[in-house]
Amino acid sequence: METSATNTATDNPKRKYCRLLEPVRDHEGRIRFTEAVEIIKEIDNLDRHMYLVRFEDGSTTFVFPHEVEVLSLPPLRKAA
């Protein structure tokens, strides 16, 4: 089994962000929709490219490239 990973938070000073294009389920079982999230790692495993993403509340999940749109700029934060 061949696996390679790139940690964008430490390997790249410019963090990557993406926007969900379809509903995905996080590790806690919640369904997420059109949120903008931080890409923590890019992973190639068994000829599949995936991203490990982190939501604003700290939850994480893996997504495939067709499920997200990589953003050229960080998302705007909602005012409290």
C-alpha positions as semicolon CSV with decimal commas, in nm:
position;residue;x (nm);y (nm);z (nm)
1;M;0,000;0,000;0,000
2;E;0,154;0,325;-0,113
3;T;0,071;0,648;0,067
4;S;0,221;0,994;0,042
5;A;0,112;1,310;0,223
6;T;0,183;1,680;0,214
7;N;0,108;1,885;0,524
8;T;0,006;2,229;0,399
9;A;0,000;2,385;0,747
10;T;0,372;2,322;0,805
11;D;0,521;2,254;0,458
12;N;0,371;2,566;0,300
13;P;0,361;2,902;0,478
14;K;0,060;2,994;0,262
15;R;-0,226;2,782;0,386
16;K;-0,473;2,640;0,137
17;Y;-0,849;2,671;0,161
18;C;-1,137;2,520;-0,030
19;R;-1,515;2,542;-0,053
20;L;-1,737;2,234;-0,034
21;L;-1,932;2,176;-0,355
22;E;-2,155;1,901;-0,218
23;P;-2,260;1,769;0,124
24;V;-1,990;1,574;0,311
25;R;-1,996;1,405;0,652
26;D;-1,728;1,498;0,907
27;H;-1,567;1,252;1,151
28;E;-1,828;1,338;1,417
29;G;-2,108;1,241;1,177
30;R;-2,238;1,591;1,101
31;I;-2,329;1,670;0,743
32;R;-2,149;1,979;0,611
33;F;-2,262;2,179;0,309
34;T;-2,112;2,483;0,135
35;E;-1,857;2,577;0,402
36;A;-1,510;2,713;0,328
37;V;-1,251;2,499;0,506
38;E;-0,873;2,478;0,553
39;I;-0,680;2,205;0,373
40;I;-0,451;2,045;0,631
41;K;-0,297;1,770;0,415
42;E;-0,299;1,643;0,060
43;I;-0,281;1,265;0,044
44;D;-0,229;1,015;-0,237
45;N;-0,339;0,667;-0,133
46;L;-0,410;0,371;-0,363
47;D;-0,409;0,600;-0,668
48;R;-0,666;0,831;-0,506
49;H;-0,593;1,197;-0,432
50;M;-0,763;1,329;-0,116
51;Y;-0,755;1,631;0,111
52;L;-0,777;1,627;0,490
53;V;-0,977;1,940;0,574
54;R;-1,051;2,122;0,901
55;F;-1,375;2,310;0,967
56;E;-1,396;2,629;1,176
57;D;-1,513;2,430;1,480
58;G;-1,205;2,202;1,458
59;S;-1,379;1,898;1,306
60;T;-1,194;1,719;1,027
61;T;-1,272;1,486;0,740
62;F;-1,127;1,359;0,413
63;V;-1,268;1,488;0,083
64;F;-1,196;1,411;-0,280
65;P;-1,100;1,685;-0,529
66;H;-1,437;1,663;-0,709
67;E;-1,613;1,751;-0,380
68;V;-1,434;2,086;-0,334
69;E;-1,321;2,399;-0,514
70;V;-0,972;2,513;-0,410
71;L;-0,980;2,886;-0,332
72;S;-0,711;3,129;-0,445
73;L;-0,772;3,352;-0,138
74;P;-0,862;3,265;0,222
75;P;-1,237;3,280;0,291
76;L;-1,384;3,583;0,463
77;R;-1,468;3,523;0,829
78;K;-1,820;3,594;0,951
79;A;-1,849;3,887;1,191
80;A;-1,963;3,792;1,542
